[in-house]
Short mmCIF file of C-alpha atoms and ligand atoms in Angstrom, two decimals:
data_model
loop_
_atom_site.label_atom_id
_atom_site.label_comp_id
_atom_site.label_asym_id
_atom_site.label_seq_id
_atom_site.Cartn_x
_atom_site.Cartn_y
_atom_site.Cartn_z
CA MET F 137 -100.44 177.52 -27.19
CA PHE F 138 -101.21 179.79 -30.25
CA LYS F 139 -98.00 180.05 -32.28
CA SER F 140 -99.19 182.11 -35.01
CA PHE F 141 -98.98 185.87 -34.24
CA ARG F 142 -102.12 186.66 -36.50
CA ILE F 143 -104.14 184.26 -34.24
CA LYS F 144 -103.01 185.73 -31.09
CA LEU F 145 -103.61 189.11 -32.67
CA PHE F 146 -106.98 187.93 -33.60
CA ILE F 147 -107.84 186.59 -30.04
CA VAL F 148 -106.53 189.48 -27.97
CA PHE F 149 -108.41 191.98 -30.30
CA LEU F 150 -111.63 190.02 -30.19
CA ILE F 151 -111.31 189.56 -26.44
CA THR F 152 -111.00 193.23 -25.95
CA THR F 153 -113.92 194.26 -28.16
CA LEU F 154 -116.18 191.76 -26.79
CA PHE F 155 -115.17 192.71 -23.33
CA VAL F 156 -115.77 196.55 -23.90
CA SER F 157 -118.79 196.20 -25.94
CA GLY F 158 -120.27 193.62 -23.74
CA VAL F 159 -119.79 195.66 -20.53
CA SER F 160 -121.09 198.88 -22.19
CA ILE F 161 -124.38 196.77 -23.48
CA TYR F 162 -124.73 195.33 -20.14
CA PHE F 163 -124.83 198.72 -18.33
CA VAL F 164 -127.29 200.32 -20.90
CA TYR F 165 -129.28 197.26 -20.36
CA LEU F 166 -129.35 197.75 -16.42
CA ILE F 167 -130.13 201.33 -17.01
CA ALA F 168 -132.96 200.61 -19.18
CA LEU F 169 -134.51 198.09 -16.78
CA ASN F 170 -133.91 200.13 -13.74
CA SER F 171 -135.24 203.36 -15.16
CA GLN F 172 -138.77 202.36 -15.18
CA LEU F 173 -138.34 200.27 -12.15
CA ILE F 174 -137.31 203.14 -10.12
CA GLY F 175 -140.50 205.16 -11.36
CA LEU F 176 -142.75 202.25 -10.74
CA LYS F 177 -141.26 201.78 -7.11
CA LYS F 178 -141.95 205.42 -6.34
CA THR F 179 -145.39 205.15 -7.57
CA VAL F 180 -146.36 202.22 -5.47
CA VAL F 181 -144.69 203.66 -2.28
CA GLY F 182 -146.44 206.84 -2.90
CA ILE F 183 -149.78 205.15 -3.00
CA ALA F 184 -149.07 203.21 0.15
CA SER F 185 -147.85 206.35 1.83
CA THR F 186 -150.99 208.37 0.67
CA THR F 187 -153.35 205.55 1.94
CA VAL F 188 -151.56 205.86 5.40
CA LEU F 189 -152.61 209.34 5.65
CA MET F 190 -156.21 208.48 4.89
CA ILE F 191 -156.32 205.92 7.80
CA GLU F 192 -157.10 206.92 11.53
CA PRO F 193 -154.73 205.21 13.41
CA GLU F 194 -157.25 204.93 16.55
CA GLU F 195 -159.87 203.50 14.11
CA PHE F 196 -157.08 200.88 12.79
CA ARG F 197 -156.14 199.95 16.63
CA GLN F 198 -159.76 199.16 17.22
CA ILE F 199 -159.68 196.22 14.74
CA ASP F 200 -159.30 192.82 16.48
CA PRO F 201 -157.54 190.68 13.71
CA ASP F 202 -158.51 187.61 15.96
CA ASN F 203 -162.22 188.41 16.05
CA PRO F 204 -163.65 187.32 12.94
CA VAL F 205 -166.94 189.79 13.43
CA LEU F 206 -166.72 192.57 11.29
CA SER F 207 -166.45 195.96 13.17
CA GLU F 208 -167.25 199.49 12.28
CA SER F 209 -163.53 200.32 11.85
CA PHE F 210 -162.90 197.37 9.79
CA ILE F 211 -165.74 198.31 7.49
CA LYS F 212 -164.56 201.82 7.43
CA ILE F 213 -160.86 201.01 6.58
CA ASN F 214 -161.82 198.31 4.36
CA ASN F 215 -164.20 200.80 2.03
CA LEU F 216 -161.22 203.15 2.24
CA LEU F 217 -158.81 200.87 0.57
CA HIS F 218 -161.70 199.52 -1.90
CA ASP F 219 -161.67 203.29 -2.75
CA VAL F 220 -157.80 203.25 -3.35
CA LEU F 221 -158.23 200.06 -5.29
CA ILE F 222 -161.00 201.41 -7.56
CA ASN F 223 -159.47 204.59 -8.48
CA ASN F 224 -156.23 202.93 -10.06
CA PRO F 225 -156.77 199.97 -12.32
CA ASP F 226 -153.10 199.07 -12.01
CA ILE F 227 -153.75 198.15 -8.37
CA ARG F 228 -154.28 194.54 -7.67
CA PHE F 229 -154.81 194.43 -3.90
CA ALA F 230 -154.72 197.01 -1.34
CA TYR F 231 -154.71 195.79 2.28
CA THR F 232 -153.23 196.51 5.82
CA LEU F 233 -151.05 193.88 7.95
CA ILE F 234 -149.86 193.73 11.38
CA GLY F 235 -146.67 191.61 12.62
CA THR F 236 -146.78 188.45 14.69
CA LYS F 237 -144.29 186.74 16.76
CA ASP F 238 -143.50 184.54 14.19
CA PRO F 239 -141.37 186.79 11.69
CA ASN F 240 -142.44 184.95 8.80
CA ILE F 241 -146.35 185.43 9.55
CA CYS F 242 -148.11 188.70 9.21
CA LYS F 243 -152.04 189.07 9.63
CA PHE F 244 -154.49 190.70 7.42
CA VAL F 245 -156.66 193.27 9.48
CA ALA F 246 -158.31 195.04 6.47
CA ASP F 247 -158.54 193.79 2.86
CA ALA F 248 -160.20 195.73 -0.20
CA ASN F 249 -161.22 192.12 -1.31
CA TYR F 250 -163.46 191.86 1.62
CA PHE F 251 -165.56 194.64 0.65
CA GLY F 252 -169.21 194.04 0.75
CA ARG F 253 -169.27 191.12 2.63
CA THR F 254 -170.72 191.09 6.02
CA VAL F 255 -169.25 187.96 7.57
CA MET F 256 -165.88 186.57 7.17
CA SER F 257 -166.12 182.90 5.94
CA GLU F 258 -164.15 180.09 7.44
CA GLU F 259 -161.97 180.09 4.11
CA ASP F 260 -161.25 183.80 4.92
CA ILE F 261 -160.41 183.14 8.85
CA LYS F 262 -157.89 180.28 7.35
CA ASP F 263 -156.61 183.06 4.88
CA ILE F 264 -155.87 185.61 7.89
CA ASN F 265 -152.16 184.46 7.99
CA TYR F 266 -150.04 185.97 5.38
CA TYR F 267 -146.78 183.95 4.98
CA VAL F 268 -144.32 186.80 4.22
CA HIS F 269 -140.92 184.55 4.36
CA ASN F 270 -140.24 185.42 0.78
CA ILE F 271 -140.84 189.07 1.25
CA PRO F 272 -137.77 190.72 3.32
CA GLU F 273 -139.42 194.14 3.66
CA LEU F 274 -141.94 192.47 5.93
CA ARG F 275 -140.26 189.74 7.26
CA GLU F 276 -137.38 191.83 8.56
CA LYS F 277 -139.87 194.61 9.50
CA ILE F 278 -138.35 197.33 7.39
CA ALA F 279 -141.81 197.97 6.17
CA PHE F 280 -143.05 198.74 9.58
CA SER F 281 -140.45 201.50 10.28
CA GLN F 282 -140.42 203.28 6.74
CA PRO F 283 -142.15 203.38 3.36
CA VAL F 284 -140.62 200.75 0.95
CA ALA F 285 -141.12 199.11 -2.25
CA THR F 286 -140.12 195.56 -3.03
CA LYS F 287 -136.60 195.40 -4.25
CA SER F 288 -137.61 194.09 -7.59
CA LEU F 289 -140.65 192.60 -9.59
CA TYR F 290 -141.84 189.15 -8.55
CA LYS F 291 -144.31 186.76 -9.89
CA ASP F 292 -147.19 185.15 -8.20
CA LYS F 293 -150.43 183.16 -9.16
CA TRP F 294 -151.83 186.72 -10.12
CA GLY F 295 -149.03 187.64 -12.29
CA VAL F 296 -146.04 190.05 -12.06
CA GLN F 297 -146.35 192.75 -9.81
CA ILE F 298 -144.55 194.87 -7.19
CA SER F 299 -145.56 195.88 -3.79
CA GLY F 300 -145.46 199.23 -1.79
CA TYR F 301 -145.59 199.28 1.89
CA ALA F 302 -146.07 202.13 4.36
CA PRO F 303 -146.26 202.01 8.15
CA ILE F 304 -149.42 202.98 10.05
CA LYS F 305 -148.19 204.94 13.28
CA ASP F 306 -149.85 206.35 16.19
CA LYS F 307 -149.25 209.97 17.52
CA VAL F 308 -146.35 208.84 19.55
CA GLY F 309 -144.61 207.10 16.52
CA ASN F 310 -145.60 203.45 17.55
CA THR F 311 -146.16 201.37 14.53
CA LEU F 312 -149.87 199.86 14.61
CA GLY F 313 -149.41 198.00 10.91
CA VAL F 314 -148.47 198.64 7.44
CA VAL F 315 -150.58 199.36 4.49
CA CYS F 316 -149.93 197.19 1.38
CA ILE F 317 -150.20 197.93 -2.25
CA ASP F 318 -149.78 195.32 -4.88
CA LEU F 319 -149.39 196.86 -8.19
CA SER F 320 -149.41 195.36 -11.56
CA ALA F 321 -146.15 195.24 -13.22
CA GLU F 322 -147.21 193.25 -16.60
CA LYS F 323 -146.13 196.42 -18.67
CA ILE F 324 -142.85 196.90 -17.38
CA ALA F 325 -142.18 193.14 -17.24
CA SER F 326 -143.14 192.89 -20.96
CA PHE F 327 -140.84 196.20 -21.47
CA GLN F 328 -138.05 194.42 -19.59
CA LYS F 329 -138.40 191.11 -21.74
CA TYR F 330 -138.49 193.32 -24.85
CA VAL F 331 -135.21 194.99 -23.74
CA THR F 332 -133.61 191.62 -22.66
CA ILE F 333 -134.60 190.05 -26.12
CA TRP F 334 -132.95 193.23 -27.97
CA THR F 335 -129.88 193.12 -25.68
CA VAL F 336 -129.17 189.62 -26.56
CA VAL F 337 -129.69 190.45 -30.38
CA ILE F 338 -127.44 193.57 -30.01
CA PHE F 339 -125.05 191.17 -28.26
CA ILE F 340 -125.11 188.54 -31.00
CA LEU F 341 -124.82 191.25 -33.54
CA ASP F 342 -121.69 192.95 -31.66
CA LEU F 343 -120.22 189.42 -31.66
CA ILE F 344 -120.31 188.88 -35.22
CA ILE F 345 -119.01 192.57 -36.05
CA SER F 346 -116.15 191.82 -33.44
CA LEU F 347 -115.39 188.67 -35.18
CA ILE F 348 -115.20 190.23 -38.77
CA LEU F 349 -113.27 193.38 -37.26
CA SER F 350 -110.84 191.08 -35.66
CA ILE F 351 -110.40 188.91 -38.81
CA ILE F 352 -109.76 192.38 -40.74
CA ILE F 353 -107.61 194.07 -38.23
CA SER F 354 -105.31 191.15 -37.15
CA SER F 355 -104.80 190.17 -41.05
CA LYS F 356 -104.07 194.14 -41.52
CA VAL F 357 -101.72 194.60 -38.78
CA SER F 358 -100.04 191.10 -39.11
CA LEU F 359 -99.51 191.10 -42.90
CA PRO F 360 -96.58 193.58 -42.86
CA ILE F 361 -94.74 191.41 -40.18
CA LEU F 362 -95.54 188.03 -41.97
CA LYS F 363 -93.86 190.01 -45.07
CA ILE F 364 -90.82 190.82 -42.82
CA ILE F 365 -90.61 187.23 -41.70
CA GLU F 366 -90.98 185.68 -45.29
CA HIS F 367 -88.12 188.15 -46.28
CA THR F 368 -85.91 187.37 -43.44
CA LYS F 369 -86.24 183.76 -44.72
CA VAL F 370 -85.28 184.63 -48.26
CA ILE F 371 -82.27 186.61 -46.57
CA SER F 372 -81.24 183.42 -44.72
CA GLU F 373 -81.16 181.68 -48.10
CA GLY F 374 -78.36 184.13 -49.14
CA ASN F 375 -80.56 186.54 -51.39
CA PHE F 376 -79.40 189.93 -50.04
CA LYS F 377 -80.84 191.80 -53.05
CA SER F 378 -84.75 191.35 -51.73
CA LYS F 379 -85.94 194.51 -50.17
CA ILE F 380 -88.96 194.76 -47.90
CA GLU F 381 -91.69 197.09 -49.37
CA ILE F 382 -94.32 198.32 -46.40
CA GLN F 383 -96.85 200.74 -47.32
CA THR F 384 -97.85 201.77 -43.36
CA LYS F 385 -95.89 204.72 -41.82
CA ASP F 386 -95.81 203.23 -38.29
CA GLU F 387 -93.06 201.16 -36.11
CA ILE F 388 -93.59 198.33 -38.58
CA LYS F 389 -92.34 200.21 -41.37
CA GLU F 390 -89.47 201.60 -39.00
CA LEU F 391 -88.78 197.88 -38.43
CA ALA F 392 -89.06 197.03 -42.29
CA ASP F 393 -86.53 199.69 -42.88
CA ALA F 394 -84.07 198.75 -40.24
CA VAL F 395 -84.15 195.22 -41.73
CA ASN F 396 -83.47 196.67 -45.13
CA GLN F 397 -80.48 198.38 -43.65
CA MET F 398 -79.40 195.23 -42.20
CA ILE F 399 -79.77 193.63 -45.67
CA ASP F 400 -77.95 196.13 -47.16
CA LYS F 401 -74.91 195.74 -44.65
CA LEU F 402 -74.98 191.70 -44.95
CA ASP F 403 -74.95 192.29 -48.97
CA TYR F 404 -71.72 194.46 -48.20
CA MET F 405 -70.22 192.19 -45.97
CA PHE F 406 -70.98 189.11 -48.08
CA LEU F 407 -69.25 190.57 -51.04
CA ASP F 408 -66.47 191.48 -48.78
CA LEU F 409 -66.60 187.89 -47.68
CA THR F 410 -66.62 186.52 -51.08
CA LYS F 411 -63.83 188.60 -52.30
CA THR F 412 -61.79 187.70 -49.36
CA GLN F 413 -62.67 184.05 -50.33
CA SER F 414 -61.70 184.67 -53.93
CA GLU F 415 -58.49 186.29 -52.80
CA LEU F 416 -57.86 182.93 -50.72
CA LYS F 417 -58.55 180.67 -53.54
CA LEU F 418 -56.04 182.53 -55.44
CA THR F 419 -53.52 182.59 -53.01
CA ASN F 420 -53.87 178.76 -52.63
CA LEU F 421 -53.75 178.22 -56.51
CA ASP F 422 -50.91 180.48 -56.44
CA ALA F 423 -48.97 178.33 -53.79
CA ILE F 424 -49.89 175.42 -55.79
CA ASN F 425 -48.60 176.72 -59.17
CA ARG F 426 -45.26 177.98 -57.32
CA LEU F 427 -44.64 174.41 -55.86
CA ALA F 428 -45.06 172.90 -59.41
CA LEU F 429 -42.76 175.53 -60.72
CA ALA F 430 -40.25 174.74 -58.16
CA SER F 431 -40.73 170.93 -59.03
CA GLU F 432 -39.93 171.55 -62.69
CA TYR F 433 -37.61 174.60 -62.30
CA LYS F 434 -34.66 172.40 -63.63
CA ASP F 435 -36.29 171.27 -66.67
CA ASP F 436 -38.60 173.14 -69.06
CA ALA F 437 -39.63 169.86 -70.92
CA THR F 438 -40.98 168.57 -67.56
CA TYR F 439 -42.81 171.71 -67.16
CA GLN F 440 -44.79 171.11 -70.29
CA HIS F 441 -45.36 167.55 -69.18
CA LEU F 442 -46.95 168.97 -66.24
CA ASN F 443 -49.31 171.46 -68.20
CA ARG F 444 -50.31 168.43 -70.43
CA VAL F 445 -50.86 165.89 -67.50
CA THR F 446 -53.17 168.57 -65.92
CA ALA F 447 -55.27 168.89 -69.23
CA PHE F 448 -55.36 165.17 -69.66
CA SER F 449 -56.34 164.40 -66.06
CA ARG F 450 -59.22 166.99 -65.94
CA VAL F 451 -60.63 165.52 -69.41
CA ILE F 452 -60.37 161.74 -68.23
CA ALA F 453 -61.83 162.77 -64.77
CA GLU F 454 -64.87 164.32 -66.55
CA ALA F 455 -65.31 161.52 -68.86
CA TYR F 456 -64.99 159.02 -65.91
CA GLY F 457 -68.03 160.90 -64.48
CA LEU F 458 -66.23 162.45 -61.07
CA PRO F 459 -68.12 165.07 -59.59
CA GLU F 460 -67.40 168.59 -60.83
CA GLU F 461 -65.51 169.16 -57.27
CA ASP F 462 -63.31 166.43 -57.48
CA VAL F 463 -62.74 167.28 -61.30
CA SER F 464 -61.54 170.58 -60.28
CA ILE F 465 -59.40 169.37 -57.62
CA ILE F 466 -57.46 166.95 -59.95
CA GLU F 467 -56.92 169.88 -62.30
CA LEU F 468 -55.70 172.09 -59.49
CA VAL F 469 -53.32 169.83 -58.02
CA SER F 470 -52.64 167.17 -60.63
CA PRO F 471 -49.23 169.30 -61.67
CA LEU F 472 -47.90 168.53 -58.21
CA HIS F 473 -47.62 164.73 -59.04
CA ASP F 474 -43.98 164.77 -59.65
CA LEU F 475 -43.13 167.33 -56.72
CA GLY F 476 -41.10 164.67 -55.16
CA LYS F 477 -38.49 165.00 -57.94
CA ILE F 478 -37.13 167.93 -56.36
CA GLY F 479 -35.62 165.60 -53.94
CA ILE F 480 -33.92 163.51 -56.53
CA PRO F 481 -30.16 164.59 -57.14
CA ASP F 482 -29.78 166.34 -60.43
CA ASN F 483 -27.24 163.99 -61.68
CA ILE F 484 -29.91 161.39 -61.96
CA LEU F 485 -32.87 163.86 -62.43
CA LEU F 486 -31.24 165.44 -65.56
CA LYS F 487 -29.17 162.61 -66.74
CA PRO F 488 -29.55 162.65 -70.65
CA GLY F 489 -29.04 159.23 -71.44
CA ARG F 490 -30.84 156.04 -70.13
CA LEU F 491 -31.02 155.42 -66.21
CA THR F 492 -29.25 152.50 -64.52
CA ASP F 493 -31.15 150.19 -62.31
CA GLU F 494 -29.67 151.85 -59.28
CA GLU F 495 -30.63 155.34 -60.37
CA TYR F 496 -34.13 154.16 -61.32
CA GLU F 497 -34.65 152.93 -57.70
CA VAL F 498 -33.53 156.48 -56.61
CA ILE F 499 -36.06 157.89 -59.10
CA LYS F 500 -38.78 155.64 -57.35
CA ASP F 501 -38.49 157.24 -54.17
CA HIS F 502 -40.21 160.44 -55.72
CA PRO F 503 -43.87 159.49 -54.63
CA ILE F 504 -42.80 159.31 -51.19
CA ILE F 505 -40.67 162.25 -51.03
CA GLY F 506 -43.71 164.51 -52.65
CA TYR F 507 -46.17 162.88 -50.17
CA ASN F 508 -43.87 163.60 -47.24
CA ILE F 509 -43.81 167.17 -48.31
CA LEU F 510 -47.67 167.67 -48.77
CA LYS F 511 -49.02 165.40 -46.28
CA GLU F 512 -49.44 167.64 -43.36
CA SER F 513 -50.22 170.76 -45.30
CA LEU F 514 -53.10 172.67 -43.76
CA SER F 515 -54.37 173.31 -47.13
CA PRO F 516 -57.11 170.84 -48.27
CA TYR F 517 -55.87 171.13 -51.78
CA LEU F 518 -52.32 170.12 -50.86
CA LYS F 519 -53.58 167.12 -48.82
CA LYS F 520 -55.04 165.86 -51.92
CA ALA F 521 -51.98 166.57 -53.86
CA ALA F 522 -50.19 164.55 -51.37
CA ILE F 523 -52.49 161.59 -52.41
CA ILE F 524 -51.74 162.01 -56.06
CA CYS F 525 -47.94 162.29 -55.39
CA LEU F 526 -47.94 158.82 -53.43
CA THR F 527 -50.36 157.00 -55.90
CA HIS F 528 -49.61 157.95 -59.32
CA HIS F 529 -47.09 155.39 -60.10
CA GLU F 530 -48.94 152.36 -58.36
CA TYR F 531 -50.47 149.64 -60.66
CA PHE F 532 -54.02 148.40 -60.77
CA ASP F 533 -52.89 144.95 -60.37
CA GLY F 534 -50.58 145.85 -57.50
CA THR F 535 -47.31 145.53 -59.15
CA GLY F 536 -46.49 149.31 -59.22
CA TYR F 537 -44.57 151.62 -56.70
CA PRO F 538 -44.00 152.71 -53.85
CA TYR F 539 -46.33 150.46 -51.84
CA GLY F 540 -47.92 148.02 -54.56
CA THR F 541 -51.22 149.16 -53.78
CA LYS F 542 -53.89 147.18 -55.65
CA GLY F 543 -57.22 148.03 -57.53
CA GLU F 544 -59.71 150.62 -56.08
CA ASP F 545 -57.53 150.87 -53.04
CA ILE F 546 -55.40 153.25 -55.29
CA HIS F 547 -57.18 156.46 -54.72
CA ILE F 548 -59.12 157.52 -57.83
CA TYR F 549 -57.12 160.86 -58.34
CA GLY F 550 -53.86 158.62 -58.61
CA ARG F 551 -55.62 156.00 -60.92
CA ILE F 552 -56.52 158.90 -63.17
CA VAL F 553 -53.36 160.88 -63.11
CA ALA F 554 -51.27 157.57 -63.49
CA LEU F 555 -52.92 157.08 -67.03
CA ALA F 556 -52.53 160.88 -68.14
CA ASP F 557 -48.82 160.79 -66.90
CA VAL F 558 -47.99 157.88 -68.87
CA PHE F 559 -49.88 158.66 -72.02
CA ASP F 560 -48.07 162.00 -71.96
CA ALA F 561 -44.44 160.45 -71.04
CA LEU F 562 -45.13 157.83 -74.01
CA THR F 563 -46.10 160.47 -76.44
CA SER F 564 -43.18 162.94 -75.63
CA LYS F 565 -40.11 163.37 -76.91
CA ARG F 566 -37.39 162.79 -74.23
CA PRO F 567 -33.58 163.18 -74.29
CA TYR F 568 -33.39 159.53 -74.30
CA LYS F 569 -36.20 158.64 -76.73
CA GLU F 570 -38.11 159.83 -79.57
CA PRO F 571 -42.13 160.28 -79.06
CA MET F 572 -44.17 157.09 -79.60
CA SER F 573 -46.95 157.68 -82.04
CA LEU F 574 -50.43 158.14 -80.79
CA GLU F 575 -51.95 155.18 -81.98
CA GLU F 576 -48.93 153.02 -80.71
CA THR F 577 -49.67 154.72 -77.39
CA VAL F 578 -53.40 153.97 -77.22
CA GLU F 579 -52.64 150.15 -77.98
CA ILE F 580 -50.19 149.96 -75.31
CA ILE F 581 -52.60 151.53 -72.84
CA LYS F 582 -55.31 149.14 -74.01
CA LYS F 583 -53.09 146.35 -73.59
CA LYS F 584 -52.28 147.57 -69.84
CA ARG F 585 -56.03 147.76 -69.05
CA GLY F 586 -56.68 145.99 -65.78
CA ILE F 587 -52.99 145.53 -65.27
CA GLN F 588 -51.28 149.08 -64.83
CA PHE F 589 -54.46 151.04 -65.59
CA ASP F 590 -57.90 150.89 -63.91
CA PRO F 591 -60.19 149.53 -66.56
CA LYS F 592 -62.71 152.04 -66.11
CA VAL F 593 -60.30 154.78 -66.45
CA VAL F 594 -59.24 153.32 -69.53
CA ASP F 595 -62.69 153.14 -70.81
CA ALA F 596 -63.00 156.80 -69.97
CA PHE F 597 -59.76 157.83 -71.65
CA LEU F 598 -60.87 155.95 -74.74
CA SER F 599 -63.88 157.92 -74.76
CA CYS F 600 -62.36 161.27 -74.88
CA LEU F 601 -59.57 160.50 -77.19
CA ASP F 602 -60.51 163.10 -79.51
CA GLU F 603 -60.47 165.73 -76.68
CA ILE F 604 -57.00 164.67 -75.64
CA LYS F 605 -55.64 164.50 -79.01
CA LYS F 606 -56.94 168.26 -79.48
CA TYR F 607 -55.07 169.65 -76.23
CA LYS F 608 -51.92 167.67 -77.00
CA LYS F 609 -51.89 169.55 -80.56
CA PHE F 610 -52.54 172.92 -78.64
CA TYR F 611 -49.64 172.28 -76.39
CA GLU F 612 -47.07 171.26 -79.19
CA ASP F 613 -48.22 174.20 -81.45
CA ASN F 614 -48.05 177.07 -78.86
CA PRO F 615 -46.78 175.52 -75.57
CA VAL F 616 -45.91 178.99 -73.81
CA LYS F 617 -49.15 180.76 -74.84
CA VAL F 618 -51.10 177.75 -74.22
CA LYS F 619 -49.41 177.61 -70.57
CA ARG F 620 -50.55 181.17 -69.71
CA GLU F 621 -54.06 180.88 -71.13
CA MET F 622 -54.43 177.52 -68.99
CA GLU F 623 -53.70 179.26 -66.06
CA ASN F 624 -55.81 182.30 -66.51
CA GLU F 625 -58.56 179.92 -67.32
CA MET F 626 -57.94 177.93 -64.19
CA VAL F 627 -58.05 181.15 -62.04
CA ASP F 628 -61.25 182.17 -63.45
CA ARG F 629 -62.80 178.99 -62.87
CA VAL F 630 -61.67 178.72 -59.21
CA VAL F 631 -62.92 182.31 -58.67
CA GLU F 632 -66.00 181.67 -60.00
CA GLU F 633 -66.53 178.55 -57.65
FE1 FE2 W 866 -43.94 160.53 -61.34
FE1 FE2 W 867 -44.98 162.70 -64.53
#
């Protein structure tokens, strides 16, 4: 429901503090209320019990509740109750009751309020029944066996009061009636009101303080954990140099330290992995170079051809706008474009003069031979090299070999290497021919735009002609040195990637 750790913490803390403080406040409230109530109960029961002691049971027995004529006993007991009433201003009513067959009805047999009246009026007679259904102490006859007070304060038309009862018993212990004292409880009622209002105010303050404390504490406790979470996100993005700084000295600090140790180990493992990957790339590169070496082993002039084709292919691929990844792949595997020549017999491959048509047909097998050697390689680089082997003699108009593939059906790697290959072949000295001039070569390439070569690749080639010339000159001036430098540069670049 609540996903945030901070919100969960906030809710748990708030509920706990509110529960603990709420229960405490409630108990203090009850104690405050009951301390005064208990005192008042004792007082009212004491007055009722004392009054009972002043009443002669035999005199009480002589009063006939059904007879409205006032008897001496009635007047005597009424006087006595009146004395009790006027001696304590808090007493509202002092009277005696007897039970009837109906548990809800008791009957008045004496009442201080009748004092001074010699004859009971008809209204008095009507009022002689006292309906006690809402006073359990009388209804259940508890007050007829022992002194007792009402459980709590109650409110009637005369205000808030508490009642105390004490049984009037004869010599053998039979209950004749009950003395009842109604004591005003206005003071304690207003005190209870005061305590209730203040309890509510204190609880509201407690709620506000708990809320503030919950916010502060949940923030303080969750902050280091959120910090750890943030850092783990940074780590998952590959930043193993980031360390978690926690100021506390508790379990969260231990967790942060453990995470930091984990980051160190990950960093170490990542470095190790990077090193292994670099070694793997180097091994790949070495394997490619060795294969290229094998393909040109018989003829060093061809070896120089491979280096130049590699450099030109890269420059043209960049000018063409291929992504850097493709540019690197072309650079890496273009030296293998003539790998298939290892399957061509030496008497044809190394023939110093011009080839016969039959011999040329044999030479034309080298794209498929190279492709077959590499096509099932597990190395993704050699698989790309296979494509270059197969396609570098295809023509854009479909008149090339081995399959006469057309236009953009020829892989872009093949289209680029094809141009680099022809450019180098035309501008290089071969046993059977002198090198063609750059200007002448460029003219031929322009003429074959859209025929032999992809027009877009020709445009790219023309746009980077100056750079191609620079490379060509480098190789001519210092073929061996350039070869080594090129190789080293290529290794560095692959390792960086
Ligand atoms: Fe070739
Ligand atoms: Fe070639």
